[in-house]
Short mmCIF file of N, CA, C and O in Angstrom, two decimals:
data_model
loop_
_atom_site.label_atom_id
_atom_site.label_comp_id
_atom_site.label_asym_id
_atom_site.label_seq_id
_atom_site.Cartn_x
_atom_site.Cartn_y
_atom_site.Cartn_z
N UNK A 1 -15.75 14.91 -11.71
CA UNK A 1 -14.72 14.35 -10.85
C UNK A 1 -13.75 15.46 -10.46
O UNK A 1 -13.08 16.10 -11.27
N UNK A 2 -13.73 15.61 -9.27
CA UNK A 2 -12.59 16.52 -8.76
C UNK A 2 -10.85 15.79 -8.22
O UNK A 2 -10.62 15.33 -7.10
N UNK A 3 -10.17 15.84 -8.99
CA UNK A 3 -8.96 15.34 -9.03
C UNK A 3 -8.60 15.74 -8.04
O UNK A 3 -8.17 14.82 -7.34
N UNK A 4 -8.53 16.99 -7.41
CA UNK A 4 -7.93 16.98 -5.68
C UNK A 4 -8.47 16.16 -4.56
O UNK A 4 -7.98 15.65 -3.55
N UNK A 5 -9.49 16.20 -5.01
CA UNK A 5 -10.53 15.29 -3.77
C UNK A 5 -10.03 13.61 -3.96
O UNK A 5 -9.85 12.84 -3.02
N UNK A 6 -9.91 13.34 -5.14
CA UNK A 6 -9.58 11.97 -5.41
C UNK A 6 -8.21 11.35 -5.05
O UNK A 6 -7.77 10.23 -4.79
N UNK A 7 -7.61 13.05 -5.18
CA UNK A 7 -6.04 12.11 -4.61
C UNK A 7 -6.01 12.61 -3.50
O UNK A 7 -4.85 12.51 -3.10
N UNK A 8 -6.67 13.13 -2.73
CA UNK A 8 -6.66 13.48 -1.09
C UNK A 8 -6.91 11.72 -0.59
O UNK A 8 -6.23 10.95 0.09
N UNK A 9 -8.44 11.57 -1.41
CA UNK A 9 -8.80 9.81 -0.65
C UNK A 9 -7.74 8.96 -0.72
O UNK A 9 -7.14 8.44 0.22
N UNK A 10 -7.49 8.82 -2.31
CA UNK A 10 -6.15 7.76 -2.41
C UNK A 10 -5.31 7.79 -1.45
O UNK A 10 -5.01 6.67 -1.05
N UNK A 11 -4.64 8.96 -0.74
CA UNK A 11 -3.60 9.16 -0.23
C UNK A 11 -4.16 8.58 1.11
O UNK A 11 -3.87 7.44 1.45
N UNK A 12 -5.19 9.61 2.08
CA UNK A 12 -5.42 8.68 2.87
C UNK A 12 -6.08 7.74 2.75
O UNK A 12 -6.71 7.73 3.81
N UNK A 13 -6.50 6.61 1.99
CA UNK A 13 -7.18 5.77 2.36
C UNK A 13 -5.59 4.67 2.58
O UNK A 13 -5.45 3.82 3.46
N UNK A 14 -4.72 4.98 1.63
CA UNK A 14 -3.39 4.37 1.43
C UNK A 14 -2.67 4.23 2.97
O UNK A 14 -2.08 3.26 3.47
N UNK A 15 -2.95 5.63 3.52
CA UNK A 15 -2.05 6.06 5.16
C UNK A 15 -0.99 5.34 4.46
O UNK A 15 -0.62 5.44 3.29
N UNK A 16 -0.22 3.98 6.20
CA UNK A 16 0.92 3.82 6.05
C UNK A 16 1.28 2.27 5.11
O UNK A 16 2.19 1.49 5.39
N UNK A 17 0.50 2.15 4.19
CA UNK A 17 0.43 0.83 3.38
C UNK A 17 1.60 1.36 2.03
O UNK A 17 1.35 2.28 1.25
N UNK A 18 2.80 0.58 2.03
CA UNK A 18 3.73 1.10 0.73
C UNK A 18 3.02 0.82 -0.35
O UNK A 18 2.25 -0.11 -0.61
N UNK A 19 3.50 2.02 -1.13
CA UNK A 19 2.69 2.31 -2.67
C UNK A 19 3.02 0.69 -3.38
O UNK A 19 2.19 0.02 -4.00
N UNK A 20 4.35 0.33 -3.12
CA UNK A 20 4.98 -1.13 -3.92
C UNK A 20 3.43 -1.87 -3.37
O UNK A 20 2.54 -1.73 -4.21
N UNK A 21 3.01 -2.60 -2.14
CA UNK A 21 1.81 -3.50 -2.09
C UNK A 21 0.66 -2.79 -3.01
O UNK A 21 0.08 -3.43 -3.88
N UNK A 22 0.35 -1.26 -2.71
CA UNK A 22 -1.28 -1.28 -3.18
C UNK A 22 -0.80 -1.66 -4.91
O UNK A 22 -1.32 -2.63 -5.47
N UNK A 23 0.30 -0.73 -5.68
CA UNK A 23 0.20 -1.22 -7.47
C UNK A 23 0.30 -2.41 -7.31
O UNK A 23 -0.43 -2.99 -8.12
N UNK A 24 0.84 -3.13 -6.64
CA UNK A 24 0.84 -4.78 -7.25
C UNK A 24 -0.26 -5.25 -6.94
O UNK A 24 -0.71 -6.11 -7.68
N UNK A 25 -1.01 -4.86 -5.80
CA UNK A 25 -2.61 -5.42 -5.65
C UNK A 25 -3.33 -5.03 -6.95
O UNK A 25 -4.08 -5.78 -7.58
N UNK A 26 -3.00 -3.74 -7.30
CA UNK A 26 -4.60 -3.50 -8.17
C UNK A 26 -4.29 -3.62 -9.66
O UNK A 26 -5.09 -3.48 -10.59
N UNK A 27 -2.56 -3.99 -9.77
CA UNK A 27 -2.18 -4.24 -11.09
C UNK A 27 -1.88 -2.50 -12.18
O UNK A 27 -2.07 -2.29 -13.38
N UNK A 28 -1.33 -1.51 -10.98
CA UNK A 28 -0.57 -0.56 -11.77
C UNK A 28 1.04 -0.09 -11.25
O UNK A 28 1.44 -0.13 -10.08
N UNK A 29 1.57 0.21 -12.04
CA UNK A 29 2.95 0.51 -11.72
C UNK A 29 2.76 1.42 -10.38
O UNK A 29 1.72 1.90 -9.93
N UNK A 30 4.31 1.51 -9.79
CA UNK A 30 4.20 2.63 -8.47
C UNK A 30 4.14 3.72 -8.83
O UNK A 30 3.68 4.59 -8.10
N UNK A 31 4.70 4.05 -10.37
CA UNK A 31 4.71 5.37 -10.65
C UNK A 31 2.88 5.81 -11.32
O UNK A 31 2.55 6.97 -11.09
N UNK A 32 2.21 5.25 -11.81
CA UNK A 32 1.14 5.52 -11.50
C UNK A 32 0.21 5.36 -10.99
O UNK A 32 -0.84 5.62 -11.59
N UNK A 33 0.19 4.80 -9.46
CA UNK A 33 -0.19 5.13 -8.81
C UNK A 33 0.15 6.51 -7.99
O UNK A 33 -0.65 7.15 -7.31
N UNK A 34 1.24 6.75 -8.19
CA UNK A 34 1.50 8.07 -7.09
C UNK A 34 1.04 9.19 -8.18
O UNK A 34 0.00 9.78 -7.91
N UNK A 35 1.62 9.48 -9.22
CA UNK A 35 0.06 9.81 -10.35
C UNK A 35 -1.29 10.02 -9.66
O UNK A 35 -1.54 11.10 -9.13
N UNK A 36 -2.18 8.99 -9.66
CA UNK A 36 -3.19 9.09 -9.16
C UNK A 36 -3.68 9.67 -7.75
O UNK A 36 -4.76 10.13 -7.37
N UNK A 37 -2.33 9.42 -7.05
CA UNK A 37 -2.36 9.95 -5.65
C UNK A 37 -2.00 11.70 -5.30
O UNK A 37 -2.21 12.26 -4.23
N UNK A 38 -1.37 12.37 -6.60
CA UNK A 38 -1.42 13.25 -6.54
C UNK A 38 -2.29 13.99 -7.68
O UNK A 38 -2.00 15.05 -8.23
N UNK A 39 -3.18 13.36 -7.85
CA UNK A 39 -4.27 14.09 -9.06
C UNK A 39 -3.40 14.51 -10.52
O UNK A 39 -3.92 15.41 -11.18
N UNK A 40 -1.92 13.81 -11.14
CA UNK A 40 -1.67 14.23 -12.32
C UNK A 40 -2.73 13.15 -13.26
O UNK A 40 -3.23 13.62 -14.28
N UNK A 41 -3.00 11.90 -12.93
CA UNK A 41 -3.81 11.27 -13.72
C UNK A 41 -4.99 10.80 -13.36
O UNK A 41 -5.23 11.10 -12.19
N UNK A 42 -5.80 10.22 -13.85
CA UNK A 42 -6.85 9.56 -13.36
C UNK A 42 -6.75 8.28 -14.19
O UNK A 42 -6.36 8.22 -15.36
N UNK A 43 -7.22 7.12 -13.30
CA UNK A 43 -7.33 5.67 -13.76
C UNK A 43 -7.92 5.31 -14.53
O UNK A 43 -8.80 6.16 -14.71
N UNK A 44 -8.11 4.14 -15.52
CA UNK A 44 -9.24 4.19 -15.99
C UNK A 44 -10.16 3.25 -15.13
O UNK A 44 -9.85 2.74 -14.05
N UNK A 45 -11.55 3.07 -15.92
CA UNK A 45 -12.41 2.43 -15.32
C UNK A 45 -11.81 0.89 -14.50
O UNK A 45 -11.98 0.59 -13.32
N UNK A 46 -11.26 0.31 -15.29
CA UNK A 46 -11.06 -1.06 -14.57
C UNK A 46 -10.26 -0.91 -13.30
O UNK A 46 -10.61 -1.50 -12.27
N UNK A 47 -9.13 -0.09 -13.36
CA UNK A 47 -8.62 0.35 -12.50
C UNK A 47 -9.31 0.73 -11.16
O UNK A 47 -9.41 0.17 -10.06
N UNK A 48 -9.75 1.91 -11.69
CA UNK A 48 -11.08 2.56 -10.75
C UNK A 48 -11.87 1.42 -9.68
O UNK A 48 -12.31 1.76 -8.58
N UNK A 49 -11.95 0.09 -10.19
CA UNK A 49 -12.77 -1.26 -9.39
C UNK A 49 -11.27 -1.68 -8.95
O UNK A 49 -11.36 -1.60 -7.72
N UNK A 50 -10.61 -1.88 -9.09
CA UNK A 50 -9.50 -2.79 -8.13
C UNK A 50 -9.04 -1.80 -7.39
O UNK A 50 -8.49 -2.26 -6.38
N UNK A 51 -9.02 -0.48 -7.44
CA UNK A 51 -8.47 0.29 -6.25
C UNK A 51 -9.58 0.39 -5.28
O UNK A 51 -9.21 0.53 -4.12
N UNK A 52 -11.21 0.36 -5.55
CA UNK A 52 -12.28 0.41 -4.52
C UNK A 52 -12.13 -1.01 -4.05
O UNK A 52 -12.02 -1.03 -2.82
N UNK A 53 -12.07 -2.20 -4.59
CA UNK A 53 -12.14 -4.15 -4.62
C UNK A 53 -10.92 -3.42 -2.78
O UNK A 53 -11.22 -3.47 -1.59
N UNK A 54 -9.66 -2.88 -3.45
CA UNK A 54 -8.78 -3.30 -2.25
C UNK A 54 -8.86 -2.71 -1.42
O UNK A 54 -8.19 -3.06 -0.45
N UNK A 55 -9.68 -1.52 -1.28
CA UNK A 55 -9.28 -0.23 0.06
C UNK A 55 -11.10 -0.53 0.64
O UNK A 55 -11.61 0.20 1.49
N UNK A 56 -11.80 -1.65 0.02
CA UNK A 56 -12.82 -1.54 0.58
C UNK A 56 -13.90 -0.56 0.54
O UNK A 56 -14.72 -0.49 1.46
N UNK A 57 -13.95 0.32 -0.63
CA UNK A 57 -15.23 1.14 -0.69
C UNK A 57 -15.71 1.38 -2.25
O UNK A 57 -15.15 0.75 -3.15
N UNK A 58 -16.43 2.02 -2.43
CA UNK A 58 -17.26 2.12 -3.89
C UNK A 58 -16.60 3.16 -4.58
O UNK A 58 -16.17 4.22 -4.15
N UNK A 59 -16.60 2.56 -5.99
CA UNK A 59 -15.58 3.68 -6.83
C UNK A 59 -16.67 5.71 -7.11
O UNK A 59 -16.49 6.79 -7.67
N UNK A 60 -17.49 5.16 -6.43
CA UNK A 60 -18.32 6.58 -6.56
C UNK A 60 -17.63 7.07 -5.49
O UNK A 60 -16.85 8.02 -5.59
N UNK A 61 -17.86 6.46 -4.45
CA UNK A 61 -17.17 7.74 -2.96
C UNK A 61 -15.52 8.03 -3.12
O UNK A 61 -14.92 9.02 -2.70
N UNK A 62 -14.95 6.90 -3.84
CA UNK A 62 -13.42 7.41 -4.03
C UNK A 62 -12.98 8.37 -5.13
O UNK A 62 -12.04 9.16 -5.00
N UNK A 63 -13.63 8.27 -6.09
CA UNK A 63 -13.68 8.94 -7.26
C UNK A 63 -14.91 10.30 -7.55
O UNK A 63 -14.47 11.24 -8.22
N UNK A 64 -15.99 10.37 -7.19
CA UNK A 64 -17.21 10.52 -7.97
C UNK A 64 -17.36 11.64 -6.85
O UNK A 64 -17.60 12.82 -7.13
N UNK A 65 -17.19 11.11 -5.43
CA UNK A 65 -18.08 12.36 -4.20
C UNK A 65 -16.90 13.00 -4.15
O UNK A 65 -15.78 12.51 -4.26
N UNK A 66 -17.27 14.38 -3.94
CA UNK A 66 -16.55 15.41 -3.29
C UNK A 66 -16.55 15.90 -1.82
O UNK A 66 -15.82 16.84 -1.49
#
């Protein structure tokens, strides 16, 4: 997993949607999500499915492809 690549997607797949809607959709705080959006953390697995469930794509291409 390449953590730059992952928070490049997060970020745009996010564009102009406030960080407050996507954590309360996928059930993580705002502060980690922006975490995740700048590659200091990575999600865990369950996570990993409610952020692909809401932005509409597979946790391999958001996470996994480079």
């Amino acid at each position: 997993m390449n953590r730059e690549s992952m928070a490049q997607k997060l970020r745009d797949l996010r564009g102009s949607i406030p960080r407050e809607t996507v954590s309360k959709a996928v059930g993580v705080s705002v502060s980690a999500l922006a975490m995740y959006e700048n590659g200091a953390r990575v999600p865990r697995p369950k996570i990993m499915i409610e952020i692909a469930k809401f932005y509409g794509k597979s946790v391999t291409y958001i996470f996994f492809d480079d």
